[in-house]
PDB file of C-alpha atoms and ligand atoms in Angstrom:
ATOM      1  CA  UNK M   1     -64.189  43.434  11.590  1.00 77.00           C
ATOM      2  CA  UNK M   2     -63.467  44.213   7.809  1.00 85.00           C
ATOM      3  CA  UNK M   3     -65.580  41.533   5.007  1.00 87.00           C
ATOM      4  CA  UNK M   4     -64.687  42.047   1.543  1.00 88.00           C
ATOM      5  CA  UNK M   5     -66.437  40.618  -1.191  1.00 88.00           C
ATOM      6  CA  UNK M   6     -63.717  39.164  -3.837  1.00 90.00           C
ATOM      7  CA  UNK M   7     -66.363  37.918  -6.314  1.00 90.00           C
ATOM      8  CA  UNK M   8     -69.676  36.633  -6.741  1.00 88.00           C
ATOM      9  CA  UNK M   9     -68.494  32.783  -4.918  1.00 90.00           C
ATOM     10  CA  UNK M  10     -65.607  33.983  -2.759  1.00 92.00           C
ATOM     11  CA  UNK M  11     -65.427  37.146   0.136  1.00 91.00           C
ATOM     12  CA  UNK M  12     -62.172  37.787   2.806  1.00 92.00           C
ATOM     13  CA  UNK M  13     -62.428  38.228   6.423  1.00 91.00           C
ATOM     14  CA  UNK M  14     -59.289  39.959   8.488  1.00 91.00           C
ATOM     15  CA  UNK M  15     -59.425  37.866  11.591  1.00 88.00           C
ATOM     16  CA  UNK M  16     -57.341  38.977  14.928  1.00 85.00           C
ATOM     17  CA  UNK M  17     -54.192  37.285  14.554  1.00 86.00           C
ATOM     18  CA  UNK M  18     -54.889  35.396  11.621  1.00 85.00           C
ATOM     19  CA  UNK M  19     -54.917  38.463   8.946  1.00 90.00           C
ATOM     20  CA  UNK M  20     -56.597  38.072   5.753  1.00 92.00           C
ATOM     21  CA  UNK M  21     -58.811  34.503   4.925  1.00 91.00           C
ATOM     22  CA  UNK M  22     -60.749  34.282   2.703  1.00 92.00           C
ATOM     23  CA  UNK M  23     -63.634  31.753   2.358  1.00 92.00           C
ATOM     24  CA  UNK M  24     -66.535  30.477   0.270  1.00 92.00           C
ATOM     25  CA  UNK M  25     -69.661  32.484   0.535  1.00 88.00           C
ATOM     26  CA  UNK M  26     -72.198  29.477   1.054  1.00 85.00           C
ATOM     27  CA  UNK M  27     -74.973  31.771   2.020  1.00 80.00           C
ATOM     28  CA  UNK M  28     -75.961  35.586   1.529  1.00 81.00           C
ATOM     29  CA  UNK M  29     -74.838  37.758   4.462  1.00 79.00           C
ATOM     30  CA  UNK M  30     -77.758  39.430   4.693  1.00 78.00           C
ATOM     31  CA  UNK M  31     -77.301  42.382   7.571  1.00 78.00           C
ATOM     32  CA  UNK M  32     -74.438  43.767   9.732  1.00 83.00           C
ATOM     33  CA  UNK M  33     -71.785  41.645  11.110  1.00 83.00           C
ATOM     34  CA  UNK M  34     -71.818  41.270  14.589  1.00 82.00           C
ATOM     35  CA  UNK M  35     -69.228  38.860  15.289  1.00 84.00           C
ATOM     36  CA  UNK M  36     -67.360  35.424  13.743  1.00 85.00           C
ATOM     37  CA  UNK M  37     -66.391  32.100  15.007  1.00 85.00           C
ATOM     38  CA  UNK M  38     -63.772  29.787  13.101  1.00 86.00           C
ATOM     39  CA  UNK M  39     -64.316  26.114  13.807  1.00 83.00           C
ATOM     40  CA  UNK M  40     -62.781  22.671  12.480  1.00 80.00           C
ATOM     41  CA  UNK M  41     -64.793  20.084  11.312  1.00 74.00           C
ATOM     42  CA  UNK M  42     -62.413  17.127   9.986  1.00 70.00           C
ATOM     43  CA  UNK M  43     -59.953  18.224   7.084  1.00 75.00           C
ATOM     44  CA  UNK M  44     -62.514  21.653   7.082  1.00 81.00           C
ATOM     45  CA  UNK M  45     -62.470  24.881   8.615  1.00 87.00           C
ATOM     46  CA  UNK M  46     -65.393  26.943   8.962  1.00 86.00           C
ATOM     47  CA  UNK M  47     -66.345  30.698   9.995  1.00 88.00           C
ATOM     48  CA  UNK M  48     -69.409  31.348  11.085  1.00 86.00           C
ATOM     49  CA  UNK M  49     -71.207  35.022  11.615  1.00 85.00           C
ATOM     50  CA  UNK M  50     -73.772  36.371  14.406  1.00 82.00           C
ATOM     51  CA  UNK M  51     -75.728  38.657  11.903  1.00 82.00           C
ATOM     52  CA  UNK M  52     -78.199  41.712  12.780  1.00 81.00           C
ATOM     53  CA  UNK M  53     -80.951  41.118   9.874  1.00 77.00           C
ATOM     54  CA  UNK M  54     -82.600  44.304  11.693  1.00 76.00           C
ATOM     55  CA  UNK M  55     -85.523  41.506  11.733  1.00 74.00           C
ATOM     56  CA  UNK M  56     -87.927  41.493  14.729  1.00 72.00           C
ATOM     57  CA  UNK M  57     -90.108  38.183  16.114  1.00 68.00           C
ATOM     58  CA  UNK M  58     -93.718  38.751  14.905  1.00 67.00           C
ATOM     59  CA  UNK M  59     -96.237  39.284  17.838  1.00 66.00           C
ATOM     60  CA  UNK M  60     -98.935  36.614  16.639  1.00 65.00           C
ATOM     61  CA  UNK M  61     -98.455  33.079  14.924  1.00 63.00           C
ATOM     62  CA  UNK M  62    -102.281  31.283  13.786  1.00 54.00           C
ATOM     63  CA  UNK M  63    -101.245  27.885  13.665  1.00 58.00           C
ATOM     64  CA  UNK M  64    -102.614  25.236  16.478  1.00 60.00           C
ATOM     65  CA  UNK M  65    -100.039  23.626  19.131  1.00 61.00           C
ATOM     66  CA  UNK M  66     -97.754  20.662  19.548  1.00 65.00           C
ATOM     67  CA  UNK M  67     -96.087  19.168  21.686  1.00 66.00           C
ATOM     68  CA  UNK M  68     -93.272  17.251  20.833  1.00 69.00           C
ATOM     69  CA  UNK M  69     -91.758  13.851  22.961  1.00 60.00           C
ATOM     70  CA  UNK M  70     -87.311  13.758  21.992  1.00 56.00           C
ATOM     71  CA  UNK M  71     -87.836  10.291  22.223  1.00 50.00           C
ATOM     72  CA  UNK M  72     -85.486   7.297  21.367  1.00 46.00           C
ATOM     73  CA  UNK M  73     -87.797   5.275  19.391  1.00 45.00           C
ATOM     74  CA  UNK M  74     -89.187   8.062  17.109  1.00 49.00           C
ATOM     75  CA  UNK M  75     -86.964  10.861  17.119  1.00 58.00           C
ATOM     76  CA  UNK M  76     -89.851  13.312  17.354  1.00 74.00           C
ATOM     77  CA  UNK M  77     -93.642  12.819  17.520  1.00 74.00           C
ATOM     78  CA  UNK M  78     -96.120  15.349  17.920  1.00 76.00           C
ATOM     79  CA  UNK M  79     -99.425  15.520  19.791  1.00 75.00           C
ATOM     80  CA  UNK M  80    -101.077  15.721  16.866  1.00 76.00           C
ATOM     81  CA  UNK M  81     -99.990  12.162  15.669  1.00 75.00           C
ATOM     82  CA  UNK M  82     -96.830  13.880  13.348  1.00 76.00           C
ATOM     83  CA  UNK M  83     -93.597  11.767  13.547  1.00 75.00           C
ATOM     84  CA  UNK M  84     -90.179  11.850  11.948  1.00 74.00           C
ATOM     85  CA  UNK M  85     -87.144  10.073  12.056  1.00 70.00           C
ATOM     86  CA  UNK M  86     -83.833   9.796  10.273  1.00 71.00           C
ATOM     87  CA  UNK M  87     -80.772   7.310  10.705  1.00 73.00           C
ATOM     88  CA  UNK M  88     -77.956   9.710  10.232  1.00 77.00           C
ATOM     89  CA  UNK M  89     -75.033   6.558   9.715  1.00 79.00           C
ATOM     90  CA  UNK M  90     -75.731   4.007   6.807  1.00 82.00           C
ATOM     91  CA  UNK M  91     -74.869   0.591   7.842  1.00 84.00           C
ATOM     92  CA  UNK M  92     -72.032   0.801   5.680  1.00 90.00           C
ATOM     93  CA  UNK M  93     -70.424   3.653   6.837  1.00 89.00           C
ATOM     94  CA  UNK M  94     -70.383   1.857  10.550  1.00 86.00           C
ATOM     95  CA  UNK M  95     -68.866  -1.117   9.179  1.00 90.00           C
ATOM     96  CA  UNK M  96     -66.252   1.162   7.785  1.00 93.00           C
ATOM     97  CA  UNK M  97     -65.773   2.882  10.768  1.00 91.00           C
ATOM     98  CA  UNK M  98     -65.489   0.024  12.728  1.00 91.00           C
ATOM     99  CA  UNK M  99     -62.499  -1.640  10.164  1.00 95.00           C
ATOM    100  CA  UNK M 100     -60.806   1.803   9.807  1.00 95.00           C
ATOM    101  CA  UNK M 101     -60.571   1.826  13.927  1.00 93.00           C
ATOM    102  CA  UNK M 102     -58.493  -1.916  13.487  1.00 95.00           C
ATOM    103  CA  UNK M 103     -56.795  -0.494  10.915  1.00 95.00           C
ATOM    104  CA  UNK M 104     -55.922   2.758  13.825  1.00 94.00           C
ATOM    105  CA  UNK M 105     -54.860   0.298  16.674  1.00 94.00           C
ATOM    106  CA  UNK M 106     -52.841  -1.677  13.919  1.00 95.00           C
ATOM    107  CA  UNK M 107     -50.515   1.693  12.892  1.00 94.00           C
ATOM    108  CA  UNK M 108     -47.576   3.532  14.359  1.00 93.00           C
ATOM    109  CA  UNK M 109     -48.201   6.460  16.208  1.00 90.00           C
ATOM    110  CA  UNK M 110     -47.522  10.052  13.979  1.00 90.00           C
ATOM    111  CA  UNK M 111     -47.198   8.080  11.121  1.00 94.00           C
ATOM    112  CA  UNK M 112     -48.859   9.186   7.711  1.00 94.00           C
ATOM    113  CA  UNK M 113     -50.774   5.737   7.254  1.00 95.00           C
ATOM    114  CA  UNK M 114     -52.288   6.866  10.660  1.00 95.00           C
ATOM    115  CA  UNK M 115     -53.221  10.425   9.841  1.00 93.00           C
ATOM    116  CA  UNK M 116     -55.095   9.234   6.467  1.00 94.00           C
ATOM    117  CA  UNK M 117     -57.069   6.631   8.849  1.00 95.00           C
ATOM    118  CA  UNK M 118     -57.975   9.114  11.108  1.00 93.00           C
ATOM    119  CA  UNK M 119     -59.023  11.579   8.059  1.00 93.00           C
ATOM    120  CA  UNK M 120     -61.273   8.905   7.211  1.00 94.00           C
ATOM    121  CA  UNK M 121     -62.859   8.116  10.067  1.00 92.00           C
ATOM    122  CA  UNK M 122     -63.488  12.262  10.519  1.00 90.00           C
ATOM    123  CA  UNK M 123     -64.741  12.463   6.756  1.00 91.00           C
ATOM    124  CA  UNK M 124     -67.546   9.566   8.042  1.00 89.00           C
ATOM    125  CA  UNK M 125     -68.132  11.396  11.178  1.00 86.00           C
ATOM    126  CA  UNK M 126     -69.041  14.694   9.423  1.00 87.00           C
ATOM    127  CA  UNK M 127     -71.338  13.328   6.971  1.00 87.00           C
ATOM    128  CA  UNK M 128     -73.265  11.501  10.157  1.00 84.00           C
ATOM    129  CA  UNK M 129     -72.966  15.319  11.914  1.00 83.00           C
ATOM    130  CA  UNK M 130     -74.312  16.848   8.495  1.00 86.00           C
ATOM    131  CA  UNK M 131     -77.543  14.530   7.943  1.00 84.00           C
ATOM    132  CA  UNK M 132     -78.008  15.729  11.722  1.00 82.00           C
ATOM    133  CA  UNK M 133     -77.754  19.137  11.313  1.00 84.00           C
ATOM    134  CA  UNK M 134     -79.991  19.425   8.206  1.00 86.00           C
ATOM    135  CA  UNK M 135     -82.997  16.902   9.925  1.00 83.00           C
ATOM    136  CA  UNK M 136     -82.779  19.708  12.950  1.00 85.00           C
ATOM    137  CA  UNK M 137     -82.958  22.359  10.854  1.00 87.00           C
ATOM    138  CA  UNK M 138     -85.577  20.765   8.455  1.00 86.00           C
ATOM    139  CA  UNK M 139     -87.952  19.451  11.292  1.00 85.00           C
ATOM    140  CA  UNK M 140     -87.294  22.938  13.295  1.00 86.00           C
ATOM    141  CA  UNK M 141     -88.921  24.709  10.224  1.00 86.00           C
ATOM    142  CA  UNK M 142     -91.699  22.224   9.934  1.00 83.00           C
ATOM    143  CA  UNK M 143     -92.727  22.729  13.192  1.00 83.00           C
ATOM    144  CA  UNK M 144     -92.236  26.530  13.970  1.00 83.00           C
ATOM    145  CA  UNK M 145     -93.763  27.594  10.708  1.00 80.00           C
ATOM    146  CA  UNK M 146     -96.624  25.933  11.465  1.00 77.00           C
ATOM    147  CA  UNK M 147     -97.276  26.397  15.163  1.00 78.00           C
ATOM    148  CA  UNK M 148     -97.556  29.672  17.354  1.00 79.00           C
ATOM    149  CA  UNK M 149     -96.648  27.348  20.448  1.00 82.00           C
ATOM    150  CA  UNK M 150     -93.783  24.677  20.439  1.00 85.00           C
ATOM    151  CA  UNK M 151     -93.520  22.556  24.261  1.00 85.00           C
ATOM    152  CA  UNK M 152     -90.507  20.500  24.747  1.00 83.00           C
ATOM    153  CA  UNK M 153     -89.361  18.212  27.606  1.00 80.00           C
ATOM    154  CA  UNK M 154     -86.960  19.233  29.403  1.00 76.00           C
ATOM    155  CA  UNK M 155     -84.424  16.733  29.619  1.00 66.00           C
ATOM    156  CA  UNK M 156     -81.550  17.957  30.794  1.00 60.00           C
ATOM    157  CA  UNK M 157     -79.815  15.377  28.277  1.00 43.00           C
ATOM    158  CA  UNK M 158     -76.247  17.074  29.613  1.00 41.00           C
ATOM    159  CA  UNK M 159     -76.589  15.953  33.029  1.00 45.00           C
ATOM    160  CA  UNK M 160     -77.894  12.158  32.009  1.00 48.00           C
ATOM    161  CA  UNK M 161     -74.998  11.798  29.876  1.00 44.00           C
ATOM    162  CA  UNK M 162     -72.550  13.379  32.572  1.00 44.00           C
ATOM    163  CA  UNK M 163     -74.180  10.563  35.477  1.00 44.00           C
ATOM    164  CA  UNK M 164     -73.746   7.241  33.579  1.00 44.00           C
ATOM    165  CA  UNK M 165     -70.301   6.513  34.163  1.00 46.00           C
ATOM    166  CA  UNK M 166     -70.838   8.298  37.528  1.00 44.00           C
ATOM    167  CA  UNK M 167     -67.277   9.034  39.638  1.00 39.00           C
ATOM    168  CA  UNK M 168     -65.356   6.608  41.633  1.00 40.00           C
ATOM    169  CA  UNK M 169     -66.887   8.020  45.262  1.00 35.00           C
ATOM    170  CA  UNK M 170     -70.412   7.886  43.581  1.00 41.00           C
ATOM    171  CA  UNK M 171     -70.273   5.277  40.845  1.00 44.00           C
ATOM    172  CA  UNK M 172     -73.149   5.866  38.553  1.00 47.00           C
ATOM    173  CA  UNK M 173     -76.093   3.457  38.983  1.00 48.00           C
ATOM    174  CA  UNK M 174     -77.304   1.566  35.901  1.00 48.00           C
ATOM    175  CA  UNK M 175     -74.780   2.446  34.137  1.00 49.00           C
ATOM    176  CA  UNK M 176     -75.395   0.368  30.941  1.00 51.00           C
ATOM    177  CA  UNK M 177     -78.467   0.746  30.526  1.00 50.00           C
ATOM    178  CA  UNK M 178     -77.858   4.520  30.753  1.00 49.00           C
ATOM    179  CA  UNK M 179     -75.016   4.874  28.426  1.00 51.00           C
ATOM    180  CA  UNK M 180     -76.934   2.469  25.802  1.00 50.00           C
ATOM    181  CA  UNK M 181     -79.658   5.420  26.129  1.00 48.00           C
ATOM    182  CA  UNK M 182     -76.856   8.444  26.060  1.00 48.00           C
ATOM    183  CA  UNK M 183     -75.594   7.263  23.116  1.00 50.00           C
ATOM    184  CA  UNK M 184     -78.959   7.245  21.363  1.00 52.00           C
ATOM    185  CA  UNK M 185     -79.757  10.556  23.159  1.00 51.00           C
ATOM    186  CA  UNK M 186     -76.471  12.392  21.599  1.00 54.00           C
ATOM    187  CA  UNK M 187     -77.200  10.487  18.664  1.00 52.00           C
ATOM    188  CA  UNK M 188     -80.724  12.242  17.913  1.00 57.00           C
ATOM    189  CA  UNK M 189     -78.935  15.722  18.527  1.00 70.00           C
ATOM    190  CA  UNK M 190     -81.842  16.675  20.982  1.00 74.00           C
ATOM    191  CA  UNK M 191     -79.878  19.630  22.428  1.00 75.00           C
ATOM    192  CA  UNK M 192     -78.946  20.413  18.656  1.00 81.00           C
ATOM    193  CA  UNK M 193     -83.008  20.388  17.595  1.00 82.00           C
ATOM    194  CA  UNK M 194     -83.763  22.455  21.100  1.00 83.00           C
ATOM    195  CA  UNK M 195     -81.400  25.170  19.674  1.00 85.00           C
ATOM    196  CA  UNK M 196     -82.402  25.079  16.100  1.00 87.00           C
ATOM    197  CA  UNK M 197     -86.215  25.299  17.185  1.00 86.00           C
ATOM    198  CA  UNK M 198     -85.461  28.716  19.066  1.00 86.00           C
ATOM    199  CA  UNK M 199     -83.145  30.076  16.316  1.00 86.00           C
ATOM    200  CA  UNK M 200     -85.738  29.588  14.198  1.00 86.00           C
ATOM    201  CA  UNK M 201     -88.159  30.810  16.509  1.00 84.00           C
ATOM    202  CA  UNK M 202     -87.445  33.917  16.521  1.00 81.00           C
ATOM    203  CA  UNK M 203     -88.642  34.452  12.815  1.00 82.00           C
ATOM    204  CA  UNK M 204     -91.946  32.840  12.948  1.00 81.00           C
ATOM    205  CA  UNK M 205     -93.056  34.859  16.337  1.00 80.00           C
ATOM    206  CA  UNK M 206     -93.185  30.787  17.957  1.00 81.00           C
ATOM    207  CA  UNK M 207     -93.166  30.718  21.412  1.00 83.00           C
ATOM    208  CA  UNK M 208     -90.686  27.222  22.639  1.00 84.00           C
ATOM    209  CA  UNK M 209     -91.241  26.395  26.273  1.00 84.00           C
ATOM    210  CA  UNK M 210     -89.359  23.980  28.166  1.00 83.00           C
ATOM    211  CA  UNK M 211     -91.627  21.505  30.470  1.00 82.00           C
ATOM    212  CA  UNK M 212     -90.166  19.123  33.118  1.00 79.00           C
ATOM    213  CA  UNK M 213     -90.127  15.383  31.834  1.00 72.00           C
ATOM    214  CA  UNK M 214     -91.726  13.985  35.023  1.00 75.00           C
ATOM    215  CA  UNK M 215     -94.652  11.015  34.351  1.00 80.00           C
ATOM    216  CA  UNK M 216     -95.364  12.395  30.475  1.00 82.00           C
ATOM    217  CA  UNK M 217     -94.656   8.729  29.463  1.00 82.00           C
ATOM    218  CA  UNK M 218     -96.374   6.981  32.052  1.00 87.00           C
ATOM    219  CA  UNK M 219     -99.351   9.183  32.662  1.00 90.00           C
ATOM    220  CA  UNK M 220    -102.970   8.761  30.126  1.00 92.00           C
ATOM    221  CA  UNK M 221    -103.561  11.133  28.036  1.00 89.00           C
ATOM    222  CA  UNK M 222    -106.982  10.881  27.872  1.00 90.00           C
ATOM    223  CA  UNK M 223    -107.687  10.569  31.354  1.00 91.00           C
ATOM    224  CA  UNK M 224    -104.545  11.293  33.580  1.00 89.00           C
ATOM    225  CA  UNK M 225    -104.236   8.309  35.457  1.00 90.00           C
ATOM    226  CA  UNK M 226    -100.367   7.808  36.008  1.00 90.00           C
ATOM    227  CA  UNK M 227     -99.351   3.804  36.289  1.00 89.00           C
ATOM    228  CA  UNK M 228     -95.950   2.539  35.025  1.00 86.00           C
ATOM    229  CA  UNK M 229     -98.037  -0.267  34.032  1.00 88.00           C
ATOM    230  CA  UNK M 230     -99.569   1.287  31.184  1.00 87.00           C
ATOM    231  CA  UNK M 231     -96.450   1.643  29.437  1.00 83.00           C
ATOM    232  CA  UNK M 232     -96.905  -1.683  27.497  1.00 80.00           C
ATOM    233  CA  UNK M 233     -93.745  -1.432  25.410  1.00 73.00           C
ATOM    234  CA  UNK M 234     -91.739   1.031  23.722  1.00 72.00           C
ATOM    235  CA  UNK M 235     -94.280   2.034  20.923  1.00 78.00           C
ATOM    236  CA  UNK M 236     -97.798   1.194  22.732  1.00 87.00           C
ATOM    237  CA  UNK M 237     -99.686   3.113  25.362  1.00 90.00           C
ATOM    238  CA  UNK M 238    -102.570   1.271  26.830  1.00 92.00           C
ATOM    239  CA  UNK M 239    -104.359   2.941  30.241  1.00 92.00           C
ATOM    240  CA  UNK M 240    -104.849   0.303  32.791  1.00 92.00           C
ATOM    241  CA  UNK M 241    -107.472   2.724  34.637  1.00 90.00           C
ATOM    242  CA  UNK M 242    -109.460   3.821  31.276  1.00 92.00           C
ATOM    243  CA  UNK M 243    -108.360   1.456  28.917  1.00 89.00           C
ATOM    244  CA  UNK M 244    -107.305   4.249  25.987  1.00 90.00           C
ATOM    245  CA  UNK M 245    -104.661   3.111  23.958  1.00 91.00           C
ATOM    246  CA  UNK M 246    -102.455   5.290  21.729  1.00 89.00           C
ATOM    247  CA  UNK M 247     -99.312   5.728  20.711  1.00 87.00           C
ATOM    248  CA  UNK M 248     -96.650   5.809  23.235  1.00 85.00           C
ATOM    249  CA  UNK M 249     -94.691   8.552  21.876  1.00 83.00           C
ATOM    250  CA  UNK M 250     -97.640  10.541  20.850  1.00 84.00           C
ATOM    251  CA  UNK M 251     -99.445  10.002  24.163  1.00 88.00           C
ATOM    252  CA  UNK M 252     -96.182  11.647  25.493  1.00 85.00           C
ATOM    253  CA  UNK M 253     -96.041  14.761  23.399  1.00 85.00           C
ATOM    254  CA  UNK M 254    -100.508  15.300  24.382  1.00 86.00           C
ATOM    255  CA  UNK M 255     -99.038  15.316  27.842  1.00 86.00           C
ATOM    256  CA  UNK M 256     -96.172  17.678  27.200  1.00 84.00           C
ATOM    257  CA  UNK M 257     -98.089  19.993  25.255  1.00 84.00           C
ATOM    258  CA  UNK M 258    -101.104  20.395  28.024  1.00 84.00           C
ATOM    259  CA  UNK M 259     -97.727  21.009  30.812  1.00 83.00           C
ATOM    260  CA  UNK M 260     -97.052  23.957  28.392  1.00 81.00           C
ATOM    261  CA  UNK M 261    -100.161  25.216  27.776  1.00 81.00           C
ATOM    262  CA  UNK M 262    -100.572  25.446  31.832  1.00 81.00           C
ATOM    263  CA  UNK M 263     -97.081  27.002  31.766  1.00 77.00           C
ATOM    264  CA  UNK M 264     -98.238  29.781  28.881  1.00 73.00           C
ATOM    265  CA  UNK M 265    -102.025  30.351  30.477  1.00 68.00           C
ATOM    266  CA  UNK M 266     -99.735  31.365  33.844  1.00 61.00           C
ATOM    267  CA  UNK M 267     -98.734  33.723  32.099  1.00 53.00           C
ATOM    268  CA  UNK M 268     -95.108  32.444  32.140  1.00 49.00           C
ATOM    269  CA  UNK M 269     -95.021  32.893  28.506  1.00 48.00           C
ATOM    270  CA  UNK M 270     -92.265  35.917  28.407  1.00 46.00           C
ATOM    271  CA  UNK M 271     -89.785  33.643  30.062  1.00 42.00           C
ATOM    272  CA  UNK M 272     -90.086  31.026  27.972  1.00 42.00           C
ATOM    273  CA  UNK M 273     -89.921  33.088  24.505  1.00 43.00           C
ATOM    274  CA  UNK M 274     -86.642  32.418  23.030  1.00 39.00           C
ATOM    275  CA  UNK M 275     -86.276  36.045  21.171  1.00 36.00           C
ATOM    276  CA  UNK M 276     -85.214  36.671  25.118  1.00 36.00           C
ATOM    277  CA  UNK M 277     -82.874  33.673  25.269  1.00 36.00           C
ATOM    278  CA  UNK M 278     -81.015  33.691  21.773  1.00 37.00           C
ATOM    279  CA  UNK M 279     -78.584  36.822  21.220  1.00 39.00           C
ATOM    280  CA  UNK M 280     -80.729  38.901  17.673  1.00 36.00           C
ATOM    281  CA  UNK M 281     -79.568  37.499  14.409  1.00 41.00           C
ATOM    282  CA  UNK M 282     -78.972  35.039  12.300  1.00 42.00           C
ATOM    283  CA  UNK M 283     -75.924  32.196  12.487  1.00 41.00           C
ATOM    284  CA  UNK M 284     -74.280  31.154   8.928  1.00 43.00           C
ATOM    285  CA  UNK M 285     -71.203  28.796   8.212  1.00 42.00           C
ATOM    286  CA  UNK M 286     -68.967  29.245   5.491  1.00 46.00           C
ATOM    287  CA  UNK M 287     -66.286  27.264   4.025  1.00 47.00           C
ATOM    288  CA  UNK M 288     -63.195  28.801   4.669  1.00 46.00           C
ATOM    289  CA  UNK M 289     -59.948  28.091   2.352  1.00 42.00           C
ATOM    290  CA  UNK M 290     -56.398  29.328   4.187  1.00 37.00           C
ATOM    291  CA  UNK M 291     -54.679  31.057   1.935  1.00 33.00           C
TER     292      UNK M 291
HETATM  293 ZN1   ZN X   1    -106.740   6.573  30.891  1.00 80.00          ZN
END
């Protein structure tokens, strides 16, 4: 693959079958190209490149542990009492949304009223996909520069958003309730933090492990009784067998992170280590401009 550098903002890229593009250099390309990907986002076309930075995971990280809960209330609470959360649509922009999509069923199909609409709605939907993006990426660096050990649930948030609306032999069961959930699910971009926490694993010398999600809401932290019961509400964790209270969320992640220290004290801990899992280098986008 040929890269030229046209000037200190712009480069060029000769792409099979698309020949010379050039595109906005929104980061350094710091190593040797390994590969690109062009992608559309709205009215926008990116390229992105797998880069070899040469760089290697360091062997030893000194910070303590958490454990982190992908949860629907708080977006991400750690076991040691950390939490952050970020709406990614502004109330306006879904009552905008929500008019433009009138405004769609209103107009004639392939008409250019219709296109603008649907320009709009895409211009609203990439802001909500940026703010997601950069909270993964910011709360991915908060945590992996700070902890040797990272222990997520397991989710498998693809399959639970695959069995909601179940299929017509084997209609899904709760289906509601579950897509209510889905949509808050996709909405967090858990698969999108998952991924952003191993890319940037592989910098910091972080290990991410993977634990199944079975009981870590339900079971006490403090003294591992399991009981549905103690589940009090969303936010609040009170035991019914020792009486601790805590944090649901937070109770959660204590739980998750002492399933992945068992994991790592197996000795497990080479499976789980994403340098194995993510393909060497670094991922950037660029703006691309057709010429
Ligand atoms: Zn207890």
């Amino acid at each position: 693959m040929l890269i030229e550098r046209l000037n200190r903002r712009w480069g060029r890229v000769r792409l099979p079958k698309l020949g010379w593009v050039t595109f906005r250099i929104s980061h350094p390309l710091g190593g040797v190209v390994r590969s690109a990907t062009v992608s559309r986002d709205g009215n926008h076309w990116y390229v992105s490149f797998v880069v070899d930075d040469g760089k290697t995971t360091p062997k030893e990280h000194a910070w303590p542990d958490p454990g982190v809960d992908r949860g629907v209330v708080v977006a991400v609470a750690c076991s040691d009492g950390w939490m952050r959360d970020r709406r990614f649509t502004t109330r306006g922009e879904i009552k905008r949304h929500r008019r433009l999509q009138q405004k769609l069923a209103r107009q004639k199909k392939g008409s250019a009223s219709r296109r603008q609409t649907l320009a709009a709605m895409r211009s609203i939907r990439g802001r909500e996909r940026d703010r997601r993006a950069d909270f993964c990426a910011w709360t991915a660096h908060r945590l992996t520069e700070r902890n040797a050990l990272v222990v997520l649930e397991d989710l498998r948030t693809r399959n639970m958003t695959r069995n909601a609306k179940g299929t017509v032999e084997q209609p899904g069961s709760n289906v509601k309730a579950k897509a209510g959930l889905n949509r808050s699910i996709l909405g967090r971009g858990w698969w999108q933090l998952a991924t952003a926490l191993k890319g940037r694993a592989h910098y910091s010398g972080t290990t991410v492990v993977e634990v199944p999600a079975r009981f870590t809401s339900q079971t006490c932290s403090a003294c591992a009784a399991v009981d549905p019961g103690s589940r009090e509400g969303q936010a609040r964790f009170r035991c019914t067998h020792c009486g601790h209270t805590m944090n649901a969320d937070v109770n959660a992640a204590r739980n998750i992170l002492a399933a992945g220290l068992a994991v790592t004290a197996c000795g497990d801990l080479d499976a789980g280590r994403s340098v194995k899992q993510e393909p060497a280098g670094n991922r950037e986008e660029l703006l691309l401009q057709p010429t």
